[in-house]
PDB file of C-alpha atoms in Angstrom:
ATOM      1  CA  UNK A  20      86.361  24.815  -6.877  1.00 51.00           C
ATOM      2  CA  UNK A  21      85.207  24.967  -3.310  1.00 49.00           C
ATOM      3  CA  UNK A  22      82.117  26.794  -4.480  1.00 51.00           C
ATOM      4  CA  UNK A  23      81.287  24.002  -6.918  1.00 50.00           C
ATOM      5  CA  UNK A  24      81.843  21.283  -4.350  1.00 50.00           C
ATOM      6  CA  UNK A  25      79.601  23.101  -2.061  1.00 53.00           C
ATOM      7  CA  UNK A  26      76.684  23.749  -4.806  1.00 53.00           C
ATOM      8  CA  UNK A  27      76.840  19.829  -5.678  1.00 48.00           C
ATOM      9  CA  UNK A  28      76.744  18.802  -2.167  1.00 49.00           C
ATOM     10  CA  UNK A  29      73.613  21.079  -1.618  1.00 51.00           C
ATOM     11  CA  UNK A  30      71.959  19.890  -4.500  1.00 52.00           C
ATOM     12  CA  UNK A  31      72.589  16.197  -3.380  1.00 49.00           C
ATOM     13  CA  UNK A  32      71.022  17.082   0.026  1.00 51.00           C
ATOM     14  CA  UNK A  33      67.812  18.635  -1.639  1.00 46.00           C
ATOM     15  CA  UNK A  34      67.371  15.599  -3.968  1.00 47.00           C
ATOM     16  CA  UNK A  35      67.502  12.979  -1.019  1.00 50.00           C
ATOM     17  CA  UNK A  36      65.164  15.109   1.186  1.00 49.00           C
ATOM     18  CA  UNK A  37      62.648  16.146  -1.350  1.00 48.00           C
ATOM     19  CA  UNK A  38      62.612  14.066  -4.405  1.00 49.00           C
ATOM     20  CA  UNK A  39      63.607  10.572  -3.405  1.00 49.00           C
ATOM     21  CA  UNK A  40      61.099   9.868  -0.716  1.00 50.00           C
ATOM     22  CA  UNK A  41      58.074  10.499  -2.933  1.00 46.00           C
ATOM     23  CA  UNK A  42      59.635   7.923  -5.280  1.00 43.00           C
ATOM     24  CA  UNK A  43      60.371   5.578  -2.402  1.00 44.00           C
ATOM     25  CA  UNK A  44      56.925   5.999  -0.606  1.00 42.00           C
ATOM     26  CA  UNK A  45      54.399   6.960  -3.381  1.00 43.00           C
ATOM     27  CA  UNK A  46      51.309   5.236  -1.702  1.00 43.00           C
ATOM     28  CA  UNK A  47      52.013   6.740   1.702  1.00 40.00           C
ATOM     29  CA  UNK A  48      52.422  10.354   0.075  1.00 37.00           C
ATOM     30  CA  UNK A  49      49.083   9.763  -1.920  1.00 37.00           C
ATOM     31  CA  UNK A  50      47.205   8.460   1.021  1.00 40.00           C
ATOM     32  CA  UNK A  51      48.087  11.470   3.023  1.00 43.00           C
ATOM     33  CA  UNK A  52      47.039  13.736   0.273  1.00 42.00           C
ATOM     34  CA  UNK A  53      43.997  12.328  -1.006  1.00 40.00           C
ATOM     35  CA  UNK A  54      41.875  10.772   1.841  1.00 45.00           C
ATOM     36  CA  UNK A  55      39.568   8.105   1.297  1.00 45.00           C
ATOM     37  CA  UNK A  56      35.783   9.127   0.889  1.00 40.00           C
ATOM     38  CA  UNK A  57      33.362   6.344   2.203  1.00 48.00           C
ATOM     39  CA  UNK A  58      30.649   5.478  -0.146  1.00 41.00           C
ATOM     40  CA  UNK A  59      27.292   3.773   1.022  1.00 48.00           C
ATOM     41  CA  UNK A  60      26.818   0.552  -0.562  1.00 46.00           C
ATOM     42  CA  UNK A  61      23.326   0.446  -2.599  1.00 47.00           C
ATOM     43  CA  UNK A  62      20.681  -1.983  -1.276  1.00 49.00           C
ATOM     44  CA  UNK A  63      20.895  -4.931  -3.722  1.00 47.00           C
ATOM     45  CA  UNK A  64      20.224  -8.504  -3.834  1.00 47.00           C
ATOM     46  CA  UNK A  65      23.622  -8.938  -5.687  1.00 44.00           C
ATOM     47  CA  UNK A  66      25.671  -7.872  -2.896  1.00 44.00           C
ATOM     48  CA  UNK A  67      26.403  -8.662   0.495  1.00 47.00           C
ATOM     49  CA  UNK A  68      23.749  -7.274   3.025  1.00 67.00           C
ATOM     50  CA  UNK A  69      25.608  -4.519   5.181  1.00 85.00           C
ATOM     51  CA  UNK A  70      22.439  -3.644   7.094  1.00 93.00           C
ATOM     52  CA  UNK A  71      20.282  -5.117  10.069  1.00 93.00           C
ATOM     53  CA  UNK A  72      18.112  -4.157  12.854  1.00 93.00           C
ATOM     54  CA  UNK A  73      21.140  -2.281  14.399  1.00 93.00           C
ATOM     55  CA  UNK A  74      22.376  -0.827  11.469  1.00 94.00           C
ATOM     56  CA  UNK A  75      19.383   0.542   9.376  1.00 95.00           C
ATOM     57  CA  UNK A  76      19.391   1.005   5.805  1.00 95.00           C
ATOM     58  CA  UNK A  77      19.987   5.115   5.378  1.00 94.00           C
ATOM     59  CA  UNK A  78      16.714   7.136   4.426  1.00 93.00           C
ATOM     60  CA  UNK A  79      18.072   7.753   0.912  1.00 92.00           C
ATOM     61  CA  UNK A  80      18.658   3.912   0.062  1.00 92.00           C
ATOM     62  CA  UNK A  81      15.256   2.821   1.273  1.00 94.00           C
ATOM     63  CA  UNK A  82      12.987   1.025  -1.003  1.00 94.00           C
ATOM     64  CA  UNK A  83       9.451   2.537  -1.734  1.00 94.00           C
ATOM     65  CA  UNK A  84       7.000   1.599   0.922  1.00 96.00           C
ATOM     66  CA  UNK A  85       4.946  -1.462   0.105  1.00 96.00           C
ATOM     67  CA  UNK A  86       2.084  -2.920   2.691  1.00 97.00           C
ATOM     68  CA  UNK A  87       0.375  -6.195   3.094  1.00 97.00           C
ATOM     69  CA  UNK A  88      -2.932  -4.291   3.556  1.00 95.00           C
ATOM     70  CA  UNK A  89      -5.472  -3.508   2.511  1.00 95.00           C
ATOM     71  CA  UNK A  90      -5.837  -6.641   0.212  1.00 95.00           C
ATOM     72  CA  UNK A  91      -6.073 -10.333   1.907  1.00 94.00           C
ATOM     73  CA  UNK A  92      -3.168 -11.329  -0.325  1.00 96.00           C
ATOM     74  CA  UNK A  93       0.415 -10.427   1.172  1.00 98.00           C
ATOM     75  CA  UNK A  94       3.058  -8.875  -0.672  1.00 97.00           C
ATOM     76  CA  UNK A  95       6.342 -10.680  -1.171  1.00 98.00           C
ATOM     77  CA  UNK A  96       8.213  -7.604  -0.192  1.00 98.00           C
ATOM     78  CA  UNK A  97       9.931  -6.972   2.978  1.00 98.00           C
ATOM     79  CA  UNK A  98      10.379  -3.882   5.323  1.00 98.00           C
ATOM     80  CA  UNK A  99      13.721  -2.344   5.018  1.00 97.00           C
ATOM     81  CA  UNK A 100      16.377  -3.425   7.761  1.00 96.00           C
ATOM     82  CA  UNK A 101      16.541  -1.501  11.004  1.00 96.00           C
ATOM     83  CA  UNK A 102      13.045   0.188  10.157  1.00 97.00           C
ATOM     84  CA  UNK A 103       9.606  -0.154  11.749  1.00 98.00           C
ATOM     85  CA  UNK A 104       6.393  -0.412   9.928  1.00 98.00           C
ATOM     86  CA  UNK A 105       2.992  -0.363  11.290  1.00 98.00           C
ATOM     87  CA  UNK A 106      -0.340  -1.498   9.236  1.00 98.00           C
ATOM     88  CA  UNK A 107      -3.655  -1.425  11.019  1.00 97.00           C
ATOM     89  CA  UNK A 108      -7.220  -1.925  10.280  1.00 97.00           C
ATOM     90  CA  UNK A 109      -8.919   0.889  12.435  1.00 97.00           C
ATOM     91  CA  UNK A 110     -12.333  -0.439  11.735  1.00 97.00           C
ATOM     92  CA  UNK A 111     -13.070  -3.719  10.126  1.00 97.00           C
ATOM     93  CA  UNK A 112     -16.940  -4.903   9.841  1.00 97.00           C
ATOM     94  CA  UNK A 113     -18.246  -8.101   8.794  1.00 97.00           C
ATOM     95  CA  UNK A 114     -21.987  -9.541   8.436  1.00 96.00           C
ATOM     96  CA  UNK A 115     -23.035 -13.024   7.747  1.00 94.00           C
ATOM     97  CA  UNK A 116     -26.781 -13.658   7.419  1.00 92.00           C
ATOM     98  CA  UNK A 117     -27.637 -17.423   7.417  1.00 87.00           C
ATOM     99  CA  UNK A 118     -30.815 -19.501   8.005  1.00 83.00           C
ATOM    100  CA  UNK A 119     -29.894 -19.559  11.633  1.00 84.00           C
ATOM    101  CA  UNK A 120     -29.587 -15.941  12.149  1.00 90.00           C
ATOM    102  CA  UNK A 121     -27.150 -13.146  11.642  1.00 94.00           C
ATOM    103  CA  UNK A 122     -23.483 -13.010  12.703  1.00 94.00           C
ATOM    104  CA  UNK A 123     -21.687  -9.690  13.100  1.00 96.00           C
ATOM    105  CA  UNK A 124     -17.875  -9.534  13.652  1.00 96.00           C
ATOM    106  CA  UNK A 125     -16.455  -6.113  14.604  1.00 95.00           C
ATOM    107  CA  UNK A 126     -12.499  -5.310  14.840  1.00 96.00           C
ATOM    108  CA  UNK A 127     -11.032  -2.278  15.897  1.00 96.00           C
ATOM    109  CA  UNK A 128      -7.530  -1.567  15.428  1.00 96.00           C
ATOM    110  CA  UNK A 129      -6.244  -4.943  14.210  1.00 96.00           C
ATOM    111  CA  UNK A 130      -2.675  -3.905  13.592  1.00 97.00           C
ATOM    112  CA  UNK A 131       0.389  -5.601  12.039  1.00 98.00           C
ATOM    113  CA  UNK A 132       3.713  -4.431  13.715  1.00 98.00           C
ATOM    114  CA  UNK A 133       6.778  -4.906  11.458  1.00 99.00           C
ATOM    115  CA  UNK A 134      10.522  -4.716  11.677  1.00 98.00           C
ATOM    116  CA  UNK A 135      12.745  -5.391   8.833  1.00 97.00           C
ATOM    117  CA  UNK A 136      15.695  -7.599  10.075  1.00 97.00           C
ATOM    118  CA  UNK A 137      17.821  -7.536   7.137  1.00 95.00           C
ATOM    119  CA  UNK A 138      17.977  -7.156   3.236  1.00 93.00           C
ATOM    120  CA  UNK A 139      15.473  -9.798   2.596  1.00 96.00           C
ATOM    121  CA  UNK A 140      13.363 -10.933   5.865  1.00 97.00           C
ATOM    122  CA  UNK A 141      11.047  -8.932   8.668  1.00 98.00           C
ATOM    123  CA  UNK A 142       9.515  -9.997  11.881  1.00 98.00           C
ATOM    124  CA  UNK A 143       5.722  -9.181  12.208  1.00 99.00           C
ATOM    125  CA  UNK A 144       3.214  -9.164  15.090  1.00 98.00           C
ATOM    126  CA  UNK A 145      -0.522  -8.995  14.404  1.00 98.00           C
ATOM    127  CA  UNK A 146      -2.269  -7.854  17.364  1.00 97.00           C
ATOM    128  CA  UNK A 147      -6.133  -7.901  17.643  1.00 94.00           C
ATOM    129  CA  UNK A 148      -6.673  -4.756  20.104  1.00 94.00           C
ATOM    130  CA  UNK A 149     -10.553  -5.493  20.022  1.00 95.00           C
ATOM    131  CA  UNK A 150     -12.808  -7.873  18.661  1.00 94.00           C
ATOM    132  CA  UNK A 151     -16.596  -8.443  18.945  1.00 94.00           C
ATOM    133  CA  UNK A 152     -18.518 -11.302  17.561  1.00 93.00           C
ATOM    134  CA  UNK A 153     -22.372 -10.960  17.687  1.00 93.00           C
ATOM    135  CA  UNK A 154     -24.064 -14.337  16.854  1.00 91.00           C
ATOM    136  CA  UNK A 155     -27.717 -15.257  17.317  1.00 89.00           C
ATOM    137  CA  UNK A 156     -27.036 -17.098  20.530  1.00 86.00           C
ATOM    138  CA  UNK A 157     -24.460 -15.193  22.252  1.00 88.00           C
ATOM    139  CA  UNK A 158     -22.296 -11.994  22.133  1.00 91.00           C
ATOM    140  CA  UNK A 159     -18.835 -12.119  22.933  1.00 92.00           C
ATOM    141  CA  UNK A 160     -16.169  -9.344  22.980  1.00 94.00           C
ATOM    142  CA  UNK A 161     -12.447  -8.486  24.203  1.00 94.00           C
ATOM    143  CA  UNK A 162      -8.704  -8.658  23.130  1.00 93.00           C
ATOM    144  CA  UNK A 163      -8.217 -10.959  20.497  1.00 92.00           C
ATOM    145  CA  UNK A 164      -5.249 -13.507  19.769  1.00 95.00           C
ATOM    146  CA  UNK A 165      -1.712 -12.715  18.716  1.00 97.00           C
ATOM    147  CA  UNK A 166      -0.296 -13.938  15.393  1.00 98.00           C
ATOM    148  CA  UNK A 167       3.522 -14.175  15.014  1.00 98.00           C
ATOM    149  CA  UNK A 168       4.782 -14.071  11.492  1.00 99.00           C
ATOM    150  CA  UNK A 169       8.180 -14.161   9.586  1.00 98.00           C
ATOM    151  CA  UNK A 170       8.286 -12.971   5.970  1.00 99.00           C
ATOM    152  CA  UNK A 171      11.250 -14.062   3.789  1.00 98.00           C
ATOM    153  CA  UNK A 172      11.594 -12.514   0.443  1.00 98.00           C
ATOM    154  CA  UNK A 173      13.056 -15.234  -2.049  1.00 97.00           C
ATOM    155  CA  UNK A 174      13.723 -13.378  -5.135  1.00 97.00           C
ATOM    156  CA  UNK A 175      12.898  -9.676  -6.627  1.00 96.00           C
ATOM    157  CA  UNK A 176      12.809  -7.623  -3.601  1.00 94.00           C
ATOM    158  CA  UNK A 177      14.889  -4.946  -5.150  1.00 89.00           C
ATOM    159  CA  UNK A 178      14.764  -5.227  -8.829  1.00 88.00           C
ATOM    160  CA  UNK A 179      12.830  -7.033 -11.678  1.00 91.00           C
ATOM    161  CA  UNK A 180       9.160  -7.798 -12.427  1.00 95.00           C
ATOM    162  CA  UNK A 181       8.780 -10.928 -10.561  1.00 97.00           C
ATOM    163  CA  UNK A 182       9.089 -11.231  -6.918  1.00 98.00           C
ATOM    164  CA  UNK A 183       8.336 -14.405  -4.478  1.00 98.00           C
ATOM    165  CA  UNK A 184       8.220 -14.712  -0.922  1.00 98.00           C
ATOM    166  CA  UNK A 185       7.509 -17.229   2.166  1.00 98.00           C
ATOM    167  CA  UNK A 186       5.607 -16.339   5.262  1.00 99.00           C
ATOM    168  CA  UNK A 187       5.224 -18.872   7.932  1.00 98.00           C
ATOM    169  CA  UNK A 188       2.809 -17.737  10.969  1.00 98.00           C
ATOM    170  CA  UNK A 189       1.627 -18.998  14.216  1.00 98.00           C
ATOM    171  CA  UNK A 190      -1.488 -17.664  16.037  1.00 97.00           C
ATOM    172  CA  UNK A 191      -0.919 -17.568  19.899  1.00 96.00           C
ATOM    173  CA  UNK A 192      -4.002 -18.093  21.985  1.00 94.00           C
ATOM    174  CA  UNK A 193      -4.019 -15.323  24.450  1.00 93.00           C
ATOM    175  CA  UNK A 194      -7.574 -14.250  24.430  1.00 89.00           C
ATOM    176  CA  UNK A 195     -10.115 -15.625  27.030  1.00 82.00           C
ATOM    177  CA  UNK A 196     -13.142 -14.066  25.410  1.00 84.00           C
ATOM    178  CA  UNK A 197     -13.021 -14.266  21.478  1.00 88.00           C
ATOM    179  CA  UNK A 198     -10.505 -17.055  20.697  1.00 86.00           C
ATOM    180  CA  UNK A 199     -10.791 -20.661  20.611  1.00 89.00           C
ATOM    181  CA  UNK A 200      -7.693 -21.250  23.064  1.00 90.00           C
ATOM    182  CA  UNK A 201      -5.535 -23.061  20.643  1.00 93.00           C
ATOM    183  CA  UNK A 202      -2.398 -22.569  18.639  1.00 96.00           C
ATOM    184  CA  UNK A 203      -3.002 -22.442  14.771  1.00 97.00           C
ATOM    185  CA  UNK A 204      -0.451 -21.805  12.027  1.00 97.00           C
ATOM    186  CA  UNK A 205       0.458 -22.112   8.517  1.00 98.00           C
ATOM    187  CA  UNK A 206       2.579 -21.126   5.425  1.00 98.00           C
ATOM    188  CA  UNK A 207       1.928 -18.601   2.760  1.00 98.00           C
ATOM    189  CA  UNK A 208       3.322 -18.419  -0.670  1.00 98.00           C
ATOM    190  CA  UNK A 209       2.994 -14.654  -2.121  1.00 98.00           C
ATOM    191  CA  UNK A 210       4.052 -14.020  -5.605  1.00 98.00           C
ATOM    192  CA  UNK A 211       3.878 -10.887  -7.571  1.00 98.00           C
ATOM    193  CA  UNK A 212       4.363  -9.797 -11.154  1.00 98.00           C
ATOM    194  CA  UNK A 213       4.677  -6.422 -12.261  1.00 96.00           C
ATOM    195  CA  UNK A 214       3.531  -5.493 -15.809  1.00 93.00           C
ATOM    196  CA  UNK A 215       5.363  -1.934 -15.461  1.00 92.00           C
ATOM    197  CA  UNK A 216       5.570   0.713 -13.026  1.00 89.00           C
ATOM    198  CA  UNK A 217       1.721   1.075 -12.689  1.00 93.00           C
ATOM    199  CA  UNK A 218       0.317  -2.267 -12.630  1.00 96.00           C
ATOM    200  CA  UNK A 219       0.816  -5.166 -10.235  1.00 97.00           C
ATOM    201  CA  UNK A 220      -0.858  -8.588  -9.981  1.00 98.00           C
ATOM    202  CA  UNK A 221      -0.419 -10.542  -6.760  1.00 98.00           C
ATOM    203  CA  UNK A 222      -1.223 -14.476  -6.200  1.00 98.00           C
ATOM    204  CA  UNK A 223      -1.184 -15.978  -2.654  1.00 98.00           C
ATOM    205  CA  UNK A 224      -1.733 -19.512  -1.520  1.00 98.00           C
ATOM    206  CA  UNK A 225      -0.694 -21.329   1.405  1.00 98.00           C
ATOM    207  CA  UNK A 226      -1.956 -24.146   3.708  1.00 98.00           C
ATOM    208  CA  UNK A 227      -3.208 -23.491   7.131  1.00 98.00           C
ATOM    209  CA  UNK A 228      -3.748 -25.920  10.246  1.00 96.00           C
ATOM    210  CA  UNK A 229      -6.749 -25.062  12.067  1.00 96.00           C
ATOM    211  CA  UNK A 230      -8.841 -26.181  15.395  1.00 93.00           C
ATOM    212  CA  UNK A 231     -12.053 -28.118  14.468  1.00 92.00           C
ATOM    213  CA  UNK A 232     -15.182 -26.349  15.539  1.00 84.00           C
ATOM    214  CA  UNK A 233     -16.548 -29.438  17.488  1.00 83.00           C
ATOM    215  CA  UNK A 234     -13.552 -30.893  19.216  1.00 87.00           C
ATOM    216  CA  UNK A 235      -9.855 -30.119  20.037  1.00 85.00           C
ATOM    217  CA  UNK A 236      -8.517 -31.939  16.824  1.00 91.00           C
ATOM    218  CA  UNK A 237      -7.043 -30.060  13.993  1.00 94.00           C
ATOM    219  CA  UNK A 238      -7.953 -29.965  10.213  1.00 96.00           C
ATOM    220  CA  UNK A 239      -6.140 -28.976   7.121  1.00 96.00           C
ATOM    221  CA  UNK A 240      -7.392 -25.625   5.046  1.00 97.00           C
ATOM    222  CA  UNK A 241      -6.200 -24.217   2.092  1.00 98.00           C
ATOM    223  CA  UNK A 242      -6.281 -20.145   1.496  1.00 98.00           C
ATOM    224  CA  UNK A 243      -5.650 -18.438  -1.457  1.00 97.00           C
ATOM    225  CA  UNK A 244      -6.332 -15.232  -3.262  1.00 98.00           C
ATOM    226  CA  UNK A 245      -5.389 -12.894  -6.062  1.00 98.00           C
ATOM    227  CA  UNK A 246      -5.381  -8.935  -6.484  1.00 98.00           C
ATOM    228  CA  UNK A 247      -4.923  -6.588  -9.272  1.00 98.00           C
ATOM    229  CA  UNK A 248      -3.764  -3.083  -8.464  1.00 97.00           C
ATOM    230  CA  UNK A 249      -2.703   0.025 -10.096  1.00 97.00           C
ATOM    231  CA  UNK A 250      -1.302   3.628  -9.471  1.00 95.00           C
ATOM    232  CA  UNK A 251      -3.104   6.695 -10.816  1.00 94.00           C
ATOM    233  CA  UNK A 252      -1.607  10.262 -10.469  1.00 90.00           C
ATOM    234  CA  UNK A 253       1.172   8.900  -8.378  1.00 88.00           C
ATOM    235  CA  UNK A 254      -0.857   8.789  -5.158  1.00 95.00           C
ATOM    236  CA  UNK A 255      -4.111   6.847  -5.773  1.00 97.00           C
ATOM    237  CA  UNK A 256      -3.896   3.119  -5.708  1.00 97.00           C
ATOM    238  CA  UNK A 257      -7.321   1.446  -6.782  1.00 98.00           C
ATOM    239  CA  UNK A 258      -7.361  -2.459  -6.488  1.00 98.00           C
ATOM    240  CA  UNK A 259      -9.601  -5.602  -6.838  1.00 98.00           C
ATOM    241  CA  UNK A 260      -9.373  -8.747  -5.437  1.00 98.00           C
ATOM    242  CA  UNK A 261     -10.642 -12.170  -5.072  1.00 98.00           C
ATOM    243  CA  UNK A 262     -10.046 -14.341  -1.748  1.00 97.00           C
ATOM    244  CA  UNK A 263     -10.962 -17.893  -1.012  1.00 97.00           C
ATOM    245  CA  UNK A 264     -10.619 -21.030   1.322  1.00 97.00           C
ATOM    246  CA  UNK A 265     -11.264 -24.655   1.315  1.00 97.00           C
ATOM    247  CA  UNK A 266     -12.184 -26.323   4.613  1.00 96.00           C
ATOM    248  CA  UNK A 267     -10.735 -29.880   4.690  1.00 93.00           C
ATOM    249  CA  UNK A 268     -12.831 -31.038   7.483  1.00 93.00           C
ATOM    250  CA  UNK A 269     -16.405 -29.940   6.364  1.00 92.00           C
ATOM    251  CA  UNK A 270     -15.435 -29.796   2.518  1.00 94.00           C
ATOM    252  CA  UNK A 271     -16.735 -26.377   2.278  1.00 95.00           C
ATOM    253  CA  UNK A 272     -15.539 -23.715  -0.126  1.00 96.00           C
ATOM    254  CA  UNK A 273     -15.941 -19.989   0.268  1.00 96.00           C
ATOM    255  CA  UNK A 274     -15.173 -17.228  -1.723  1.00 97.00           C
ATOM    256  CA  UNK A 275     -15.251 -13.255  -1.816  1.00 97.00           C
ATOM    257  CA  UNK A 276     -14.552 -10.544  -4.269  1.00 98.00           C
ATOM    258  CA  UNK A 277     -14.354  -7.003  -3.529  1.00 97.00           C
ATOM    259  CA  UNK A 278     -12.136  -3.720  -3.944  1.00 97.00           C
ATOM    260  CA  UNK A 279     -11.053  -0.619  -2.624  1.00 97.00           C
ATOM    261  CA  UNK A 280      -8.704   2.178  -2.722  1.00 98.00           C
ATOM    262  CA  UNK A 281      -5.264   3.185  -1.122  1.00 98.00           C
ATOM    263  CA  UNK A 282      -3.983   6.688  -0.983  1.00 98.00           C
ATOM    264  CA  UNK A 283      -0.208   7.984  -0.404  1.00 97.00           C
ATOM    265  CA  UNK A 284      -0.254  10.809   1.928  1.00 97.00           C
ATOM    266  CA  UNK A 285       3.532  10.788   1.574  1.00 95.00           C
ATOM    267  CA  UNK A 286       6.090   8.450   0.776  1.00 94.00           C
ATOM    268  CA  UNK A 287       5.989   6.867   4.226  1.00 97.00           C
ATOM    269  CA  UNK A 288       2.196   7.031   5.102  1.00 98.00           C
ATOM    270  CA  UNK A 289      -1.023   5.456   3.421  1.00 98.00           C
ATOM    271  CA  UNK A 290      -4.500   5.210   4.007  1.00 98.00           C
ATOM    272  CA  UNK A 291      -7.138   2.760   2.559  1.00 98.00           C
ATOM    273  CA  UNK A 292     -10.589   1.736   2.489  1.00 98.00           C
ATOM    274  CA  UNK A 293     -12.504  -1.219   0.817  1.00 97.00           C
ATOM    275  CA  UNK A 294     -15.284  -3.733   0.902  1.00 97.00           C
ATOM    276  CA  UNK A 295     -16.084  -7.127  -0.273  1.00 96.00           C
ATOM    277  CA  UNK A 296     -19.022  -9.565  -0.915  1.00 96.00           C
ATOM    278  CA  UNK A 297     -19.395 -13.369  -0.775  1.00 96.00           C
ATOM    279  CA  UNK A 298     -19.940 -15.093  -4.063  1.00 94.00           C
ATOM    280  CA  UNK A 299     -21.726 -17.948  -2.762  1.00 91.00           C
ATOM    281  CA  UNK A 300     -24.083 -19.184   0.337  1.00 88.00           C
ATOM    282  CA  UNK A 301     -21.110 -20.339   2.433  1.00 90.00           C
ATOM    283  CA  UNK A 302     -19.310 -17.073   2.326  1.00 93.00           C
ATOM    284  CA  UNK A 303     -19.776 -14.206   4.607  1.00 93.00           C
ATOM    285  CA  UNK A 304     -22.107 -11.579   3.024  1.00 94.00           C
ATOM    286  CA  UNK A 305     -20.557  -8.085   3.473  1.00 96.00           C
ATOM    287  CA  UNK A 306     -17.508  -6.630   4.793  1.00 97.00           C
ATOM    288  CA  UNK A 307     -16.083  -3.002   5.135  1.00 97.00           C
ATOM    289  CA  UNK A 308     -12.879  -1.775   6.451  1.00 98.00           C
ATOM    290  CA  UNK A 309     -11.003   1.347   6.866  1.00 97.00           C
ATOM    291  CA  UNK A 310      -7.087   1.382   7.865  1.00 98.00           C
ATOM    292  CA  UNK A 311      -3.897   3.050   7.580  1.00 98.00           C
ATOM    293  CA  UNK A 312      -0.104   2.296   7.228  1.00 98.00           C
ATOM    294  CA  UNK A 313       3.216   4.158   8.146  1.00 97.00           C
ATOM    295  CA  UNK A 314       6.736   3.553   8.711  1.00 97.00           C
ATOM    296  CA  UNK A 315       9.725   5.206  10.163  1.00 96.00           C
TER     297      UNK A 315
END
């Protein structure tokens, strides 16, 4: 009888020590035995943006690299949060022949420095490292003005066939050699339609507020353009474009057509070259350029 009581008492102790606790505290035991595994959120416009300048998008989640150059029109897509992108026109030459003579404009390393701010915005600083203007009556050269821009993607940054953006900009007059000494600015609206993975069409239009050539007052100009591009064999990206401008002061309309080729050396490095030609007497005659873009 004593042995039976001892066996029952031992069984009760085992039950209390080893069987009841998991039943009372199942969540605690499971949490200890199965640790949580953190999973990175995908970059998607339908979720809260977890990334910013100080918490960059992981390399595995970055969007394909998209640049504003070499076309005149800009892309509505932004740089990934926390990442830096440089786009530069290493050499840019423009020639305009009129009855009054020939004017040549030469740019070296006109670069656009970009930083992704969050999921749908980036900040940009455009610097003219060197600009030379050779006109019939004078020749000027030196460091050019600086342009500050913000780009906001309004829709389609991550998915879909349509994307739209907003780009306010302000030119800061820092050049004493080749600038006009005045602040100028405007607002661009770029829109993109992707027919498929290879074909893309971008349309951009926007008002600009520019200094008059003859006095210190300002006038309205309307700038616009359209570009059609495709991708061949993954790395080759040819394009054609049309750009135009209407001057509200002089009532002059200028237009140029052109094209070129961009080549993707890698996922984060492109090189490009192109040219365009004036289509009316008010437009510049020829322009040639070569540049590169990369991101980190």
